[in-house]
Coordinates of C-alpha atoms in Angstrom, one line a residue:
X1 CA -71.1 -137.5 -31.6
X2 CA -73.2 -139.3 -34.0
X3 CA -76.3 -139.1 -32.7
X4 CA -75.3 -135.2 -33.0
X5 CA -75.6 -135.3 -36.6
X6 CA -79.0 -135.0 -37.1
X7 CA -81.7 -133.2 -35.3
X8 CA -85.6 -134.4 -35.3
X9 CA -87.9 -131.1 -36.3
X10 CA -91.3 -130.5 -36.2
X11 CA -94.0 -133.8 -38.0
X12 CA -90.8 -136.1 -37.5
X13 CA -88.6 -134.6 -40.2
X14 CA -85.3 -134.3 -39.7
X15 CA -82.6 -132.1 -40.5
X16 CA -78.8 -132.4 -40.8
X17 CA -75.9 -130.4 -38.7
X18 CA -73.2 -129.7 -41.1
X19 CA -70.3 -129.2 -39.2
X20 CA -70.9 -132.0 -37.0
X21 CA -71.2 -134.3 -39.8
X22 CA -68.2 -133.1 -41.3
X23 CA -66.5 -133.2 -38.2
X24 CA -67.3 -136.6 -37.8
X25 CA -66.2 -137.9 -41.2
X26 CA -62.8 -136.2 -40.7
X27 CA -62.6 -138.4 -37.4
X28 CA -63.8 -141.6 -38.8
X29 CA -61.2 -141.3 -41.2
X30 CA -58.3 -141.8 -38.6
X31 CA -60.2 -145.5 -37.7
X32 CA -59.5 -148.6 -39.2
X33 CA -61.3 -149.7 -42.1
X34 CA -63.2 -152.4 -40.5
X35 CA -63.9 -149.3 -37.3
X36 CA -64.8 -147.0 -40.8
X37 CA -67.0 -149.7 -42.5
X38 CA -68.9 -149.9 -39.2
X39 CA -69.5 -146.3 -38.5
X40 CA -69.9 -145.3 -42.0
X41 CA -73.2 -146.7 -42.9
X42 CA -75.1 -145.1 -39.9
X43 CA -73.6 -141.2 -41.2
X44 CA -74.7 -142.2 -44.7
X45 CA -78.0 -142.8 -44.5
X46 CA -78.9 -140.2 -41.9
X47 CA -77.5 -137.5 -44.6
X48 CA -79.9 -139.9 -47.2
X49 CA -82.8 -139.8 -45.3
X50 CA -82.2 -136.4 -44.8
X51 CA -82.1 -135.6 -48.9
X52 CA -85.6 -137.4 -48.7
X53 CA -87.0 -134.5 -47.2
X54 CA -89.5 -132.2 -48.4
X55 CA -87.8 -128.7 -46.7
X56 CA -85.7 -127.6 -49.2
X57 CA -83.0 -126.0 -47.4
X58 CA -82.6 -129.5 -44.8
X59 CA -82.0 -131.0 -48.6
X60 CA -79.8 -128.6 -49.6
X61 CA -77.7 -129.2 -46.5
X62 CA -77.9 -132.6 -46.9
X63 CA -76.8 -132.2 -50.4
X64 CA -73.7 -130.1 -49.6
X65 CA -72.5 -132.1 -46.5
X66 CA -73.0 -135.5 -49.0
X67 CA -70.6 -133.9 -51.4
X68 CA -68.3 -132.7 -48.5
X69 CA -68.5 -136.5 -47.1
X70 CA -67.7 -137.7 -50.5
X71 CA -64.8 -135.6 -51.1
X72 CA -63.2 -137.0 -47.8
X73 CA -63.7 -140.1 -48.9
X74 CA -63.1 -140.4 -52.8
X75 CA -63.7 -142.4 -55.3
X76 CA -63.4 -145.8 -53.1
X77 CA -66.4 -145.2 -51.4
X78 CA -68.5 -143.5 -53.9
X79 CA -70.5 -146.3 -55.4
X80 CA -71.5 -147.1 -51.9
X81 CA -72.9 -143.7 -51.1
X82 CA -74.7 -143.7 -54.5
X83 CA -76.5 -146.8 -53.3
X84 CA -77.8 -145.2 -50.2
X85 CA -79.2 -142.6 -51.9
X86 CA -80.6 -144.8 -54.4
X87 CA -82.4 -146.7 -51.5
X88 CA -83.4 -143.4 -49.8
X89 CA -85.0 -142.1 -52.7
X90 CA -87.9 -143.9 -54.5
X91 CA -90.8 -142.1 -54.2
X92 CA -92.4 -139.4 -56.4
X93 CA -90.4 -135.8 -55.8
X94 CA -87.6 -138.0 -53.9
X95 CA -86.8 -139.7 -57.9
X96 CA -85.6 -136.0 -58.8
X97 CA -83.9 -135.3 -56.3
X98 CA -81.5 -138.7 -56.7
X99 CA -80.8 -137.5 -60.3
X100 CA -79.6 -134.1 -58.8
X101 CA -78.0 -135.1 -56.2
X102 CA -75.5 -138.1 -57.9
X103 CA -75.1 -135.4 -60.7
X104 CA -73.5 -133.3 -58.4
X105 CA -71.2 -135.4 -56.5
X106 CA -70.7 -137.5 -59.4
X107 CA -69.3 -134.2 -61.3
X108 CA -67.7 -133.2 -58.5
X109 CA -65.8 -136.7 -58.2
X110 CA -65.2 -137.2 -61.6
X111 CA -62.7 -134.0 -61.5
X112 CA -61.0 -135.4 -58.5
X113 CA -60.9 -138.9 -59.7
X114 CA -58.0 -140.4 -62.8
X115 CA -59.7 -142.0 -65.6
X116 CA -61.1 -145.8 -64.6
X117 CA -61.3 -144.7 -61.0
X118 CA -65.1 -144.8 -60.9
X119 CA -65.8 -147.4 -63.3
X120 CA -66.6 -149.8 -61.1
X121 CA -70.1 -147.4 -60.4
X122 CA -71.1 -147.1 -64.5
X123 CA -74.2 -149.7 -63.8
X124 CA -76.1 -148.4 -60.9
X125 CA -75.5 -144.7 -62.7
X126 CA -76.5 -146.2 -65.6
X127 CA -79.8 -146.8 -64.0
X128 CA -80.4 -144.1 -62.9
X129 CA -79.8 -142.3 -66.1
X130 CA -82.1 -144.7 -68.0
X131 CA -84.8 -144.2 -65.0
X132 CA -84.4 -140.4 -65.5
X133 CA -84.4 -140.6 -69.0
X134 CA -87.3 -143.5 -70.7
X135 CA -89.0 -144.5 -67.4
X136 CA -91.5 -142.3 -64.9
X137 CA -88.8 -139.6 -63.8
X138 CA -88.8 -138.5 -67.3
X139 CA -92.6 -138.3 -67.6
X140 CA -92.7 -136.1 -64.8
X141 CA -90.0 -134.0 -65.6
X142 CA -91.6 -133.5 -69.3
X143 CA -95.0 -132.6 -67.4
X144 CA -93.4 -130.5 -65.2
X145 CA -95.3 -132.6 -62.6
X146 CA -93.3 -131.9 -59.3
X147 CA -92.5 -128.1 -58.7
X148 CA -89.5 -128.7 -56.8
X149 CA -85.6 -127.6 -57.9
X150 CA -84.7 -130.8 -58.4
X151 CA -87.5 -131.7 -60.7
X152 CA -86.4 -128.3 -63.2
X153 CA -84.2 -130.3 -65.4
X154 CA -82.9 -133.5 -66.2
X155 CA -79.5 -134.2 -65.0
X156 CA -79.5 -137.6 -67.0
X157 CA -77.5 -136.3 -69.8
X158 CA -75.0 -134.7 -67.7
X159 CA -74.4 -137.8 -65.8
X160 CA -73.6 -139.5 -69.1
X161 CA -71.5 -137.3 -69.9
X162 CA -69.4 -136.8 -67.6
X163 CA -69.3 -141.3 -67.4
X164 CA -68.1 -141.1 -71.0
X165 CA -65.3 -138.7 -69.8
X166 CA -64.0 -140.8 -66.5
X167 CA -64.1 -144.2 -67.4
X168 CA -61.1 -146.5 -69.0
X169 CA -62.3 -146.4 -72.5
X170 CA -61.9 -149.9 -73.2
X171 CA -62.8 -151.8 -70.2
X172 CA -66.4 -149.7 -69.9
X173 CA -67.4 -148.7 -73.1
X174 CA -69.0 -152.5 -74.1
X175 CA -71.4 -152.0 -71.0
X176 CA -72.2 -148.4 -71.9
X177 CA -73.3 -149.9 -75.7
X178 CA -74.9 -152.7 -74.3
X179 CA -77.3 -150.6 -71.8
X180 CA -77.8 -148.2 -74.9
X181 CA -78.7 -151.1 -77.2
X182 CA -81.2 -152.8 -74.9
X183 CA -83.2 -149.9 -74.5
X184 CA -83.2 -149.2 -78.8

């Protein structure tokens, strides 16, 4: 079935099938977690190297099947997933789309998730924040440089945001300061 979940198109892009991946995650839940940890990876980055993509509806798919994959999962698995994506997407138009993209499943787990849930997460979205905010991403969204959805707005802001209303207060605030205070 996994080899199902993607599909190679035309100059060796690829595109996701969103009912198979979903299928599939709704089976690898029933494994074991050591079965899960070693099919997991593989699903993940197919849907992240699908994101990377310059077709924006294969990206939108991606997108949407991501969120769908991290709903099934929760919170447990969210910081992983954040890291594939953050691997999958370094270069130029691909920077926007990781702000995007953790905005919306971040958002979307932050109203599934209790306070403190997703803590464990605040650095590597703290990067990307800071990335999106003071380094090149925010350049090029000032300039208007890449003409792409994803590349409209920043999402930075947002993702703060919505980190200052899921953590535990007093065990993630100091790192929150701390990453603010460096940058000042």
């Amino acid at each position: 079935m996994m080899k199902h979940v993607t599909v190679e198109k035309k100059e060796k892009q690829k595109s996701v099938r969103v009912f198979v991946a979903t299928a599939a995650i709704k089976l690898m839940k029933f494994l074991t977690k050591k079965d899960l940890d070693v099919n997991l990876p593989w699903l993940i980055d197919s849907l992240c190297g699908v994101v990377a993509v310059r077709d924006e509806k294969d990206r939108a798919a991606a997108r949407h099947t991501l969120l769908q994959v991290s709903r099934d999962l929760g919170p447990k698995y969210f910081l992983y997933i954040v890291t594939e994506l953050k691997s999958s997407l370094q270069q130029g138009f691909q920077k926007h789309v990781l702000g995007y993209v953790v905005h919306g499943i971040f958002s979307d787990m932050v109203s599934r998730s209790a306070p403190g849930d997703l803590d464990y997460a605040v650095p590597v979205l703290l990067e990307i924040v800071i990335e999106e905010l003071f380094g090149t991403v925010g350049e090029q969204k000032e300039n208007k440089t890449f003409k792409i959805t994803e590349g409209s707005s920043s999402h930075a802001l947002k993702i703060l945001g919505a980190i200052c209303r899921s953590i535990d207060f007093r065990k993630t605030v100091g790192l929150i300061l701390s990453t603010i205070q460096n940058i000042i």
